[in-house]
Amino acid sequence: MSSAPNVTRATPDGVTWLASAGTYPRSTLALWEERPDAPVILPCGTVFDVVSAPAIFGRRMLDRLWDEGPGSGPVAVFRGRVLLFTAPGTAQRLPSLLSWEEWGSHRTDAVPPLLCHGPGDAVTVPALTSDDTPGSSRWLVAPDTRHPWLPGPEVVLWAAVRAARTAVRISIFPPADQDAKVYDVSRRR
């Protein structure tokens, strides 16, 4: 079992990658050079998409990705939500995969909705130098390369389903009729 890397500050290569998502990358780099403590709003859809989950569920997803799966790309926390940076196209494909898994149906009411940010959306990314004050915007896994591996929709779905299984018991069977007689067939003679 592995755990998420302890990379909480973006490296220069990671900063270059992040800035490449902006309309004017050199201006974004200049802003960060002048104010490394400033969060920046960047568009989604070309360099990355973002899947946003409530904090506790997002941490469970991140744990599944690192403990049982392939790991993750950059991950941030912003306003009580975990932001998983994903491959472009994930925001368009993931909702249909979640629907196929009956995400949000009566059987998974305890599982929170995931917000998908893709083309036409923008997200606030944490400052390059963030403090560890509870509730502050910060990197859990900071970008550290010009070409980070970003999970696609299938990997994010896998992590969400695994995280949901640890949060609630999901059954593929409808609830039993409360007036039905139940027989224990596990103890045969």
Short mmCIF file of N, CA and C in Angstrom, two decimals:
data_model
loop_
_atom_site.label_atom_id
_atom_site.label_comp_id
_atom_site.label_asym_id
_atom_site.label_seq_id
_atom_site.Cartn_x
_atom_site.Cartn_y
_atom_site.Cartn_z
N MET A 1 0.83 -1.18 0.00
CA MET A 1 0.00 0.00 0.00
C MET A 1 0.88 1.24 0.00
N SER A 2 0.49 2.19 -0.81
CA SER A 2 1.22 3.44 -0.83
C SER A 2 0.27 4.55 -0.38
N SER A 3 0.82 5.68 -0.06
CA SER A 3 -0.02 6.80 0.32
C SER A 3 0.32 7.98 -0.57
N ALA A 4 -0.56 8.97 -0.56
CA ALA A 4 -0.35 10.14 -1.40
C ALA A 4 1.00 10.77 -1.08
N PRO A 5 1.70 11.23 -2.10
CA PRO A 5 3.00 11.83 -1.86
C PRO A 5 2.85 13.10 -1.02
N ASN A 6 3.87 13.44 -0.31
CA ASN A 6 3.85 14.62 0.52
C ASN A 6 4.39 15.81 -0.26
N VAL A 7 3.74 16.13 -1.37
CA VAL A 7 4.16 17.24 -2.23
C VAL A 7 3.10 18.32 -2.08
N THR A 8 3.31 19.24 -1.15
CA THR A 8 2.29 20.26 -0.88
C THR A 8 2.64 21.62 -1.48
N ARG A 9 3.80 21.71 -2.11
CA ARG A 9 4.18 22.95 -2.79
C ARG A 9 4.51 22.64 -4.24
N ALA A 10 3.98 23.46 -5.12
CA ALA A 10 4.21 23.27 -6.55
C ALA A 10 5.68 23.54 -6.89
N THR A 11 6.23 22.70 -7.76
CA THR A 11 7.59 22.91 -8.24
C THR A 11 7.54 23.88 -9.43
N PRO A 12 8.68 24.41 -9.85
CA PRO A 12 8.67 25.30 -11.03
C PRO A 12 8.06 24.63 -12.26
N ASP A 13 8.34 23.33 -12.49
CA ASP A 13 7.73 22.64 -13.63
C ASP A 13 6.22 22.52 -13.45
N GLY A 14 5.78 22.26 -12.22
CA GLY A 14 4.35 22.19 -11.94
C GLY A 14 3.66 23.53 -12.14
N VAL A 15 4.32 24.60 -11.76
CA VAL A 15 3.77 25.95 -11.94
C VAL A 15 3.64 26.25 -13.44
N THR A 16 4.64 25.87 -14.21
CA THR A 16 4.58 26.07 -15.66
C THR A 16 3.40 25.31 -16.26
N TRP A 17 3.20 24.08 -15.81
CA TRP A 17 2.06 23.29 -16.29
C TRP A 17 0.74 23.97 -15.93
N LEU A 18 0.58 24.38 -14.68
CA LEU A 18 -0.65 25.06 -14.26
C LEU A 18 -0.90 26.30 -15.10
N ALA A 19 0.13 27.13 -15.25
CA ALA A 19 -0.01 28.39 -15.99
C ALA A 19 -0.40 28.13 -17.45
N SER A 20 0.00 26.99 -18.00
CA SER A 20 -0.31 26.69 -19.41
C SER A 20 -1.81 26.55 -19.65
N ALA A 21 -2.59 26.38 -18.59
CA ALA A 21 -4.05 26.28 -18.73
C ALA A 21 -4.68 27.64 -18.96
N GLY A 22 -4.00 28.70 -18.53
CA GLY A 22 -4.56 30.05 -18.65
C GLY A 22 -4.51 30.58 -20.06
N THR A 23 -5.32 31.58 -20.31
CA THR A 23 -5.34 32.22 -21.62
C THR A 23 -4.00 32.90 -21.91
N TYR A 24 -3.41 33.48 -20.88
CA TYR A 24 -2.12 34.17 -21.01
C TYR A 24 -1.14 33.58 -20.00
N PRO A 25 -0.51 32.45 -20.35
CA PRO A 25 0.37 31.76 -19.39
C PRO A 25 1.50 32.64 -18.83
N ARG A 26 2.11 33.47 -19.68
CA ARG A 26 3.21 34.31 -19.19
C ARG A 26 2.73 35.32 -18.17
N SER A 27 1.52 35.84 -18.36
CA SER A 27 0.96 36.77 -17.37
C SER A 27 0.68 36.07 -16.05
N THR A 28 0.18 34.83 -16.14
CA THR A 28 -0.08 34.05 -14.92
C THR A 28 1.23 33.79 -14.19
N LEU A 29 2.27 33.40 -14.93
CA LEU A 29 3.58 33.16 -14.31
C LEU A 29 4.13 34.44 -13.67
N ALA A 30 3.95 35.59 -14.36
CA ALA A 30 4.43 36.86 -13.81
C ALA A 30 3.67 37.21 -12.53
N LEU A 31 2.36 36.97 -12.51
CA LEU A 31 1.57 37.23 -11.31
C LEU A 31 2.07 36.38 -10.16
N TRP A 32 2.28 35.09 -10.42
CA TRP A 32 2.74 34.20 -9.36
C TRP A 32 4.15 34.54 -8.90
N GLU A 33 4.98 35.04 -9.82
CA GLU A 33 6.33 35.45 -9.42
C GLU A 33 6.27 36.64 -8.47
N GLU A 34 5.34 37.54 -8.75
CA GLU A 34 5.17 38.73 -7.92
C GLU A 34 4.42 38.42 -6.62
N ARG A 35 3.40 37.55 -6.72
CA ARG A 35 2.56 37.22 -5.56
C ARG A 35 2.35 35.71 -5.47
N PRO A 36 3.33 34.95 -4.97
CA PRO A 36 3.18 33.50 -4.89
C PRO A 36 2.11 33.05 -3.89
N ASP A 37 1.63 33.99 -3.08
CA ASP A 37 0.60 33.67 -2.10
C ASP A 37 -0.82 33.93 -2.61
N ALA A 38 -0.94 34.25 -3.91
CA ALA A 38 -2.26 34.57 -4.50
C ALA A 38 -2.86 33.35 -5.20
N PRO A 39 -4.11 33.00 -4.85
CA PRO A 39 -4.80 31.96 -5.63
C PRO A 39 -5.15 32.54 -7.00
N VAL A 40 -5.31 31.68 -7.98
CA VAL A 40 -5.59 32.12 -9.35
C VAL A 40 -6.74 31.29 -9.91
N ILE A 41 -7.56 31.94 -10.71
CA ILE A 41 -8.65 31.24 -11.39
C ILE A 41 -8.15 30.81 -12.76
N LEU A 42 -8.27 29.51 -13.05
CA LEU A 42 -7.82 28.97 -14.33
C LEU A 42 -8.96 28.23 -15.03
N PRO A 43 -8.99 28.30 -16.36
CA PRO A 43 -10.04 27.60 -17.10
C PRO A 43 -9.78 26.09 -17.16
N CYS A 44 -10.85 25.34 -17.20
CA CYS A 44 -10.78 23.89 -17.34
C CYS A 44 -11.04 23.53 -18.80
N GLY A 45 -10.74 22.29 -19.15
CA GLY A 45 -11.14 21.77 -20.44
C GLY A 45 -10.06 21.55 -21.47
N THR A 46 -8.92 22.22 -21.35
CA THR A 46 -7.87 21.99 -22.34
C THR A 46 -6.65 21.28 -21.73
N VAL A 47 -6.16 21.79 -20.61
CA VAL A 47 -5.00 21.19 -19.96
C VAL A 47 -5.45 20.17 -18.90
N PHE A 48 -6.56 20.47 -18.26
CA PHE A 48 -7.11 19.58 -17.23
C PHE A 48 -8.60 19.83 -17.09
N ASP A 49 -9.30 18.85 -16.53
CA ASP A 49 -10.65 19.00 -16.00
C ASP A 49 -10.51 18.84 -14.49
N VAL A 50 -11.55 19.18 -13.75
CA VAL A 50 -11.53 19.04 -12.31
C VAL A 50 -12.81 18.35 -11.86
N VAL A 51 -12.66 17.37 -10.98
CA VAL A 51 -13.80 16.73 -10.32
C VAL A 51 -13.75 17.18 -8.87
N SER A 52 -14.85 17.78 -8.42
CA SER A 52 -14.94 18.34 -7.08
C SER A 52 -15.85 17.47 -6.22
N ALA A 53 -15.36 17.12 -5.04
CA ALA A 53 -16.12 16.28 -4.11
C ALA A 53 -16.09 16.91 -2.72
N PRO A 54 -17.14 16.68 -1.92
CA PRO A 54 -17.08 17.16 -0.53
C PRO A 54 -15.82 16.62 0.15
N ALA A 55 -15.29 17.37 1.09
CA ALA A 55 -13.97 17.09 1.67
C ALA A 55 -13.77 15.66 2.15
N ILE A 56 -14.67 15.14 2.97
CA ILE A 56 -14.46 13.81 3.53
C ILE A 56 -14.53 12.74 2.45
N PHE A 57 -15.53 12.84 1.58
CA PHE A 57 -15.65 11.86 0.51
C PHE A 57 -14.48 11.98 -0.47
N GLY A 58 -14.06 13.21 -0.76
CA GLY A 58 -12.91 13.42 -1.64
C GLY A 58 -11.64 12.81 -1.08
N ARG A 59 -11.46 12.91 0.24
CA ARG A 59 -10.29 12.28 0.88
C ARG A 59 -10.36 10.77 0.76
N ARG A 60 -11.58 10.22 0.91
CA ARG A 60 -11.74 8.77 0.74
C ARG A 60 -11.38 8.36 -0.69
N MET A 61 -11.80 9.16 -1.66
CA MET A 61 -11.44 8.86 -3.06
C MET A 61 -9.93 8.91 -3.24
N LEU A 62 -9.30 9.93 -2.68
CA LEU A 62 -7.85 10.08 -2.80
C LEU A 62 -7.14 8.91 -2.13
N ASP A 63 -7.63 8.49 -0.97
CA ASP A 63 -7.05 7.33 -0.29
C ASP A 63 -7.15 6.08 -1.17
N ARG A 64 -8.30 5.87 -1.80
CA ARG A 64 -8.47 4.70 -2.68
C ARG A 64 -7.49 4.79 -3.86
N LEU A 65 -7.35 5.97 -4.44
CA LEU A 65 -6.45 6.13 -5.58
C LEU A 65 -5.01 5.78 -5.21
N TRP A 66 -4.57 6.16 -4.00
CA TRP A 66 -3.19 5.94 -3.61
C TRP A 66 -2.97 4.59 -2.94
N ASP A 67 -3.96 4.09 -2.20
CA ASP A 67 -3.77 2.82 -1.48
C ASP A 67 -4.03 1.60 -2.36
N GLU A 68 -4.98 1.70 -3.28
CA GLU A 68 -5.38 0.53 -4.07
C GLU A 68 -5.27 0.74 -5.57
N GLY A 69 -4.99 1.97 -6.00
CA GLY A 69 -5.03 2.25 -7.43
C GLY A 69 -3.75 2.87 -7.95
N PRO A 70 -3.87 3.62 -9.03
CA PRO A 70 -2.70 4.16 -9.73
C PRO A 70 -2.16 5.47 -9.19
N GLY A 71 -2.77 6.02 -8.13
CA GLY A 71 -2.34 7.33 -7.65
C GLY A 71 -3.21 8.41 -8.27
N SER A 72 -2.76 9.65 -8.16
CA SER A 72 -3.55 10.76 -8.70
C SER A 72 -2.62 11.78 -9.32
N GLY A 73 -3.23 12.72 -9.99
CA GLY A 73 -2.52 13.91 -10.42
C GLY A 73 -2.61 14.92 -9.30
N PRO A 74 -2.47 16.20 -9.61
CA PRO A 74 -2.60 17.22 -8.57
C PRO A 74 -3.99 17.19 -7.92
N VAL A 75 -4.00 17.50 -6.62
CA VAL A 75 -5.24 17.53 -5.83
C VAL A 75 -5.15 18.72 -4.89
N ALA A 76 -6.23 19.49 -4.84
CA ALA A 76 -6.28 20.67 -3.97
C ALA A 76 -7.51 20.61 -3.08
N VAL A 77 -7.50 21.43 -2.04
CA VAL A 77 -8.67 21.63 -1.19
C VAL A 77 -9.04 23.10 -1.32
N PHE A 78 -10.33 23.35 -1.56
CA PHE A 78 -10.81 24.72 -1.70
C PHE A 78 -12.24 24.79 -1.18
N ARG A 79 -12.47 25.63 -0.18
CA ARG A 79 -13.80 25.86 0.40
C ARG A 79 -14.54 24.57 0.76
N GLY A 80 -13.86 23.68 1.45
CA GLY A 80 -14.50 22.47 1.93
C GLY A 80 -14.71 21.39 0.89
N ARG A 81 -14.04 21.52 -0.25
CA ARG A 81 -14.16 20.50 -1.30
C ARG A 81 -12.77 20.08 -1.75
N VAL A 82 -12.67 18.83 -2.16
CA VAL A 82 -11.44 18.30 -2.72
C VAL A 82 -11.55 18.43 -4.24
N LEU A 83 -10.53 19.01 -4.85
CA LEU A 83 -10.49 19.19 -6.31
C LEU A 83 -9.48 18.23 -6.90
N LEU A 84 -9.96 17.22 -7.61
CA LEU A 84 -9.08 16.27 -8.28
C LEU A 84 -8.86 16.74 -9.71
N PHE A 85 -7.62 17.04 -10.06
CA PHE A 85 -7.30 17.44 -11.42
C PHE A 85 -7.26 16.17 -12.27
N THR A 86 -8.04 16.17 -13.34
CA THR A 86 -8.22 14.97 -14.16
C THR A 86 -7.91 15.27 -15.62
N ALA A 87 -7.89 14.22 -16.42
CA ALA A 87 -7.62 14.35 -17.85
C ALA A 87 -8.74 15.16 -18.53
N PRO A 88 -8.38 15.98 -19.52
CA PRO A 88 -9.42 16.68 -20.27
C PRO A 88 -10.41 15.67 -20.84
N GLY A 89 -11.69 16.02 -20.79
CA GLY A 89 -12.74 15.13 -21.26
C GLY A 89 -13.44 14.38 -20.13
N THR A 90 -12.81 14.34 -18.96
CA THR A 90 -13.40 13.63 -17.82
C THR A 90 -14.73 14.25 -17.41
N ALA A 91 -14.80 15.57 -17.41
CA ALA A 91 -16.03 16.26 -16.99
C ALA A 91 -17.21 15.93 -17.90
N GLN A 92 -16.92 15.63 -19.17
CA GLN A 92 -18.00 15.28 -20.10
C GLN A 92 -18.41 13.83 -19.97
N ARG A 93 -17.49 12.94 -19.69
CA ARG A 93 -17.76 11.50 -19.68
C ARG A 93 -18.20 10.98 -18.31
N LEU A 94 -17.64 11.51 -17.23
CA LEU A 94 -17.91 10.98 -15.90
C LEU A 94 -19.40 11.00 -15.51
N PRO A 95 -20.15 12.07 -15.78
CA PRO A 95 -21.57 12.05 -15.39
C PRO A 95 -22.35 10.86 -15.98
N SER A 96 -22.09 10.49 -17.22
CA SER A 96 -22.82 9.35 -17.80
C SER A 96 -22.36 8.04 -17.16
N LEU A 97 -21.10 7.93 -16.80
CA LEU A 97 -20.63 6.74 -16.10
C LEU A 97 -21.26 6.65 -14.71
N LEU A 98 -21.35 7.79 -14.03
CA LEU A 98 -21.98 7.80 -12.71
C LEU A 98 -23.47 7.45 -12.82
N SER A 99 -24.11 7.94 -13.85
CA SER A 99 -25.53 7.62 -14.08
C SER A 99 -25.71 6.13 -14.31
N TRP A 100 -24.80 5.54 -15.06
CA TRP A 100 -24.86 4.11 -15.34
C TRP A 100 -24.73 3.32 -14.05
N GLU A 101 -23.93 3.84 -13.12
CA GLU A 101 -23.76 3.20 -11.81
C GLU A 101 -24.89 3.56 -10.86
N GLU A 102 -25.90 4.29 -11.35
CA GLU A 102 -27.05 4.74 -10.56
C GLU A 102 -26.62 5.62 -9.40
N TRP A 103 -25.62 6.48 -9.64
CA TRP A 103 -25.14 7.43 -8.65
C TRP A 103 -26.27 8.42 -8.37
N GLY A 104 -26.58 8.62 -7.12
CA GLY A 104 -27.63 9.56 -6.76
C GLY A 104 -29.01 8.95 -6.73
N SER A 105 -29.14 7.65 -7.04
CA SER A 105 -30.45 7.00 -6.97
C SER A 105 -30.81 6.76 -5.50
N HIS A 106 -31.98 6.22 -5.28
CA HIS A 106 -32.41 5.96 -3.90
C HIS A 106 -31.46 5.02 -3.16
N ARG A 107 -30.73 4.19 -3.90
CA ARG A 107 -29.81 3.25 -3.25
C ARG A 107 -28.52 3.90 -2.80
N THR A 108 -28.21 5.06 -3.35
CA THR A 108 -26.95 5.72 -3.00
C THR A 108 -27.18 7.12 -2.46
N ASP A 109 -28.29 7.31 -1.75
CA ASP A 109 -28.61 8.63 -1.22
C ASP A 109 -27.51 9.19 -0.32
N ALA A 110 -26.81 8.34 0.38
CA ALA A 110 -25.77 8.80 1.30
C ALA A 110 -24.47 9.16 0.58
N VAL A 111 -24.41 8.92 -0.72
CA VAL A 111 -23.20 9.24 -1.49
C VAL A 111 -23.36 10.65 -2.06
N PRO A 112 -22.41 11.53 -1.82
CA PRO A 112 -22.55 12.91 -2.26
C PRO A 112 -22.39 13.08 -3.76
N PRO A 113 -22.96 14.15 -4.30
CA PRO A 113 -22.78 14.42 -5.73
C PRO A 113 -21.34 14.88 -6.01
N LEU A 114 -20.87 14.51 -7.18
CA LEU A 114 -19.57 14.98 -7.64
C LEU A 114 -19.83 16.07 -8.67
N LEU A 115 -19.09 17.16 -8.59
CA LEU A 115 -19.22 18.25 -9.56
C LEU A 115 -18.10 18.13 -10.57
N CYS A 116 -18.45 18.17 -11.85
CA CYS A 116 -17.45 18.02 -12.90
C CYS A 116 -17.27 19.36 -13.62
N HIS A 117 -16.03 19.83 -13.67
CA HIS A 117 -15.71 21.11 -14.31
C HIS A 117 -14.87 20.83 -15.55
N GLY A 118 -15.39 21.24 -16.71
CA GLY A 118 -14.71 21.02 -17.98
C GLY A 118 -14.75 22.27 -18.84
N PRO A 119 -14.81 22.11 -20.16
CA PRO A 119 -14.81 23.27 -21.06
C PRO A 119 -15.89 24.29 -20.68
N GLY A 120 -15.49 25.54 -20.60
CA GLY A 120 -16.41 26.61 -20.24
C GLY A 120 -16.43 26.90 -18.74
N ASP A 121 -15.80 26.05 -17.95
CA ASP A 121 -15.75 26.24 -16.49
C ASP A 121 -14.36 26.73 -16.10
N ALA A 122 -14.28 27.26 -14.89
CA ALA A 122 -12.99 27.68 -14.34
C ALA A 122 -12.98 27.31 -12.86
N VAL A 123 -11.79 27.07 -12.33
CA VAL A 123 -11.63 26.76 -10.91
C VAL A 123 -10.57 27.65 -10.29
N THR A 124 -10.69 27.85 -9.00
CA THR A 124 -9.67 28.59 -8.26
C THR A 124 -8.63 27.59 -7.78
N VAL A 125 -7.39 27.81 -8.17
CA VAL A 125 -6.32 26.94 -7.71
C VAL A 125 -5.60 27.64 -6.55
N PRO A 126 -5.13 26.85 -5.59
CA PRO A 126 -4.47 27.45 -4.42
C PRO A 126 -3.22 28.22 -4.79
N ALA A 127 -2.82 29.06 -3.87
CA ALA A 127 -1.57 29.79 -4.03
C ALA A 127 -0.40 28.81 -4.09
N LEU A 128 0.68 29.26 -4.65
CA LEU A 128 1.87 28.41 -4.75
C LEU A 128 2.48 28.18 -3.38
N THR A 129 2.38 29.17 -2.51
CA THR A 129 2.84 29.03 -1.14
C THR A 129 1.61 29.15 -0.26
N SER A 130 1.14 28.02 0.20
CA SER A 130 -0.07 28.05 1.04
C SER A 130 0.29 27.62 2.45
N ASP A 131 -0.47 28.17 3.38
CA ASP A 131 -0.25 27.76 4.76
C ASP A 131 -1.11 26.54 5.06
N ASP A 132 -0.90 25.94 6.18
CA ASP A 132 -1.65 24.74 6.55
C ASP A 132 -2.78 25.06 7.53
N THR A 133 -3.28 26.30 7.47
CA THR A 133 -4.38 26.69 8.33
C THR A 133 -5.62 25.89 7.95
N PRO A 134 -6.28 25.26 8.92
CA PRO A 134 -7.50 24.51 8.61
C PRO A 134 -8.51 25.42 7.91
N GLY A 135 -9.10 24.89 6.85
CA GLY A 135 -10.08 25.64 6.09
C GLY A 135 -9.50 26.47 4.97
N SER A 136 -8.17 26.58 4.92
CA SER A 136 -7.57 27.39 3.87
C SER A 136 -7.43 26.56 2.58
N SER A 137 -7.34 27.27 1.49
CA SER A 137 -7.12 26.65 0.19
C SER A 137 -5.67 26.18 0.15
N ARG A 138 -5.47 24.92 -0.22
CA ARG A 138 -4.09 24.40 -0.25
C ARG A 138 -4.00 23.18 -1.15
N TRP A 139 -2.78 22.82 -1.45
CA TRP A 139 -2.50 21.62 -2.25
C TRP A 139 -2.38 20.42 -1.33
N LEU A 140 -3.06 19.33 -1.68
CA LEU A 140 -2.82 18.05 -1.02
C LEU A 140 -1.75 17.30 -1.79
N VAL A 141 -1.84 17.36 -3.12
CA VAL A 141 -0.81 16.82 -4.01
C VAL A 141 -0.56 17.93 -5.03
N ALA A 142 0.54 18.65 -4.87
CA ALA A 142 0.84 19.79 -5.73
C ALA A 142 1.39 19.33 -7.07
N PRO A 143 1.17 20.13 -8.12
CA PRO A 143 1.76 19.79 -9.41
C PRO A 143 3.29 19.88 -9.32
N ASP A 144 3.95 18.85 -9.82
CA ASP A 144 5.41 18.83 -9.69
C ASP A 144 6.13 18.50 -10.99
N THR A 145 5.39 18.45 -12.10
CA THR A 145 6.01 18.15 -13.39
C THR A 145 5.25 18.88 -14.50
N ARG A 146 5.91 19.04 -15.64
CA ARG A 146 5.26 19.69 -16.78
C ARG A 146 4.23 18.80 -17.45
N HIS A 147 4.29 17.51 -17.20
CA HIS A 147 3.36 16.57 -17.81
C HIS A 147 2.85 15.58 -16.76
N PRO A 148 2.01 16.07 -15.82
CA PRO A 148 1.55 15.16 -14.77
C PRO A 148 0.58 14.11 -15.32
N TRP A 149 0.59 12.95 -14.69
CA TRP A 149 -0.41 11.93 -15.02
C TRP A 149 -1.72 12.40 -14.44
N LEU A 150 -2.77 12.40 -15.26
CA LEU A 150 -4.09 12.82 -14.80
C LEU A 150 -5.06 11.66 -15.01
N PRO A 151 -5.78 11.26 -13.95
CA PRO A 151 -6.72 10.15 -14.11
C PRO A 151 -7.87 10.54 -15.03
N GLY A 152 -8.34 9.55 -15.78
CA GLY A 152 -9.49 9.75 -16.66
C GLY A 152 -10.79 9.38 -15.96
N PRO A 153 -11.90 9.43 -16.69
CA PRO A 153 -13.20 9.20 -16.05
C PRO A 153 -13.36 7.81 -15.45
N GLU A 154 -12.79 6.79 -16.08
CA GLU A 154 -12.94 5.43 -15.55
C GLU A 154 -12.22 5.27 -14.22
N VAL A 155 -11.04 5.87 -14.10
CA VAL A 155 -10.27 5.79 -12.85
C VAL A 155 -10.98 6.56 -11.74
N VAL A 156 -11.53 7.73 -12.06
CA VAL A 156 -12.26 8.51 -11.06
C VAL A 156 -13.52 7.77 -10.63
N LEU A 157 -14.22 7.15 -11.58
CA LEU A 157 -15.39 6.35 -11.24
C LEU A 157 -15.01 5.21 -10.31
N TRP A 158 -13.94 4.51 -10.63
CA TRP A 158 -13.45 3.41 -9.80
C TRP A 158 -13.21 3.90 -8.37
N ALA A 159 -12.53 5.04 -8.23
CA ALA A 159 -12.22 5.57 -6.90
C ALA A 159 -13.49 5.99 -6.17
N ALA A 160 -14.44 6.57 -6.88
CA ALA A 160 -15.69 7.01 -6.26
C ALA A 160 -16.50 5.81 -5.76
N VAL A 161 -16.57 4.76 -6.57
CA VAL A 161 -17.31 3.56 -6.17
C VAL A 161 -16.64 2.92 -4.96
N ARG A 162 -15.31 2.83 -4.96
CA ARG A 162 -14.59 2.25 -3.82
C ARG A 162 -14.79 3.10 -2.56
N ALA A 163 -14.75 4.42 -2.72
CA ALA A 163 -14.96 5.30 -1.58
C ALA A 163 -16.39 5.19 -1.06
N ALA A 164 -17.33 5.04 -1.95
CA ALA A 164 -18.73 4.89 -1.54
C ALA A 164 -18.93 3.60 -0.77
N ARG A 165 -18.24 2.56 -1.16
CA ARG A 165 -18.38 1.28 -0.46
C ARG A 165 -17.87 1.38 0.97
N THR A 166 -16.89 2.24 1.21
CA THR A 166 -16.41 2.40 2.58
C THR A 166 -17.33 3.32 3.37
N ALA A 167 -18.09 4.17 2.66
CA ALA A 167 -18.98 5.12 3.33
C ALA A 167 -20.33 4.49 3.67
N VAL A 168 -20.89 3.76 2.73
CA VAL A 168 -22.20 3.13 2.91
C VAL A 168 -22.19 1.79 2.22
N ARG A 169 -23.07 0.94 2.64
CA ARG A 169 -23.21 -0.36 1.99
C ARG A 169 -24.18 -0.18 0.83
N ILE A 170 -23.71 -0.39 -0.38
CA ILE A 170 -24.55 -0.25 -1.56
C ILE A 170 -24.95 -1.63 -2.03
N SER A 171 -26.24 -1.85 -2.20
CA SER A 171 -26.75 -3.15 -2.63
C SER A 171 -27.35 -3.03 -4.01
N ILE A 172 -27.17 -4.07 -4.82
CA ILE A 172 -27.79 -4.08 -6.14
C ILE A 172 -29.21 -4.62 -6.07
N PHE A 173 -29.62 -5.06 -4.88
CA PHE A 173 -30.95 -5.62 -4.70
C PHE A 173 -31.87 -4.59 -4.05
N PRO A 174 -33.16 -4.57 -4.43
CA PRO A 174 -34.08 -3.65 -3.78
C PRO A 174 -34.26 -4.04 -2.32
N PRO A 175 -34.71 -3.09 -1.49
CA PRO A 175 -34.90 -3.41 -0.07
C PRO A 175 -35.95 -4.51 0.09
N ALA A 176 -35.75 -5.35 1.09
CA ALA A 176 -36.67 -6.47 1.31
C ALA A 176 -38.01 -5.96 1.79
N ASP A 177 -39.05 -6.70 1.44
CA ASP A 177 -40.40 -6.40 1.91
C ASP A 177 -40.43 -6.66 3.42
N GLN A 178 -40.80 -5.64 4.19
CA GLN A 178 -40.76 -5.75 5.65
C GLN A 178 -41.72 -6.81 6.19
N ASP A 179 -42.78 -7.15 5.46
CA ASP A 179 -43.75 -8.15 5.92
C ASP A 179 -43.44 -9.55 5.41
N ALA A 180 -42.38 -9.70 4.65
CA ALA A 180 -42.05 -11.01 4.08
C ALA A 180 -41.48 -11.92 5.16
N LYS A 181 -41.75 -13.21 5.02
CA LYS A 181 -41.16 -14.18 5.92
C LYS A 181 -39.75 -14.48 5.43
N VAL A 182 -38.81 -14.50 6.33
CA VAL A 182 -37.41 -14.74 5.98
C VAL A 182 -37.01 -16.07 6.59
N TYR A 183 -36.40 -16.90 5.76
CA TYR A 183 -35.97 -18.23 6.22
C TYR A 183 -34.45 -18.26 6.15
N ASP A 184 -33.83 -18.81 7.18
CA ASP A 184 -32.39 -18.96 7.23
C ASP A 184 -32.03 -20.28 6.57
N VAL A 185 -31.46 -20.18 5.36
CA VAL A 185 -31.10 -21.41 4.62
C VAL A 185 -29.61 -21.70 4.74
N SER A 186 -28.92 -20.95 5.56
CA SER A 186 -27.48 -21.16 5.68
C SER A 186 -27.15 -22.37 6.55
N ARG A 187 -28.10 -22.81 7.35
CA ARG A 187 -27.87 -23.95 8.24
C ARG A 187 -28.69 -25.14 7.75
N ARG A 188 -28.19 -25.83 6.78
CA ARG A 188 -28.88 -27.02 6.26
C ARG A 188 -28.51 -28.22 7.08
N ARG A 189 -29.41 -29.21 7.06
CA ARG A 189 -29.14 -30.43 7.80
C ARG A 189 -28.49 -31.44 6.93
#
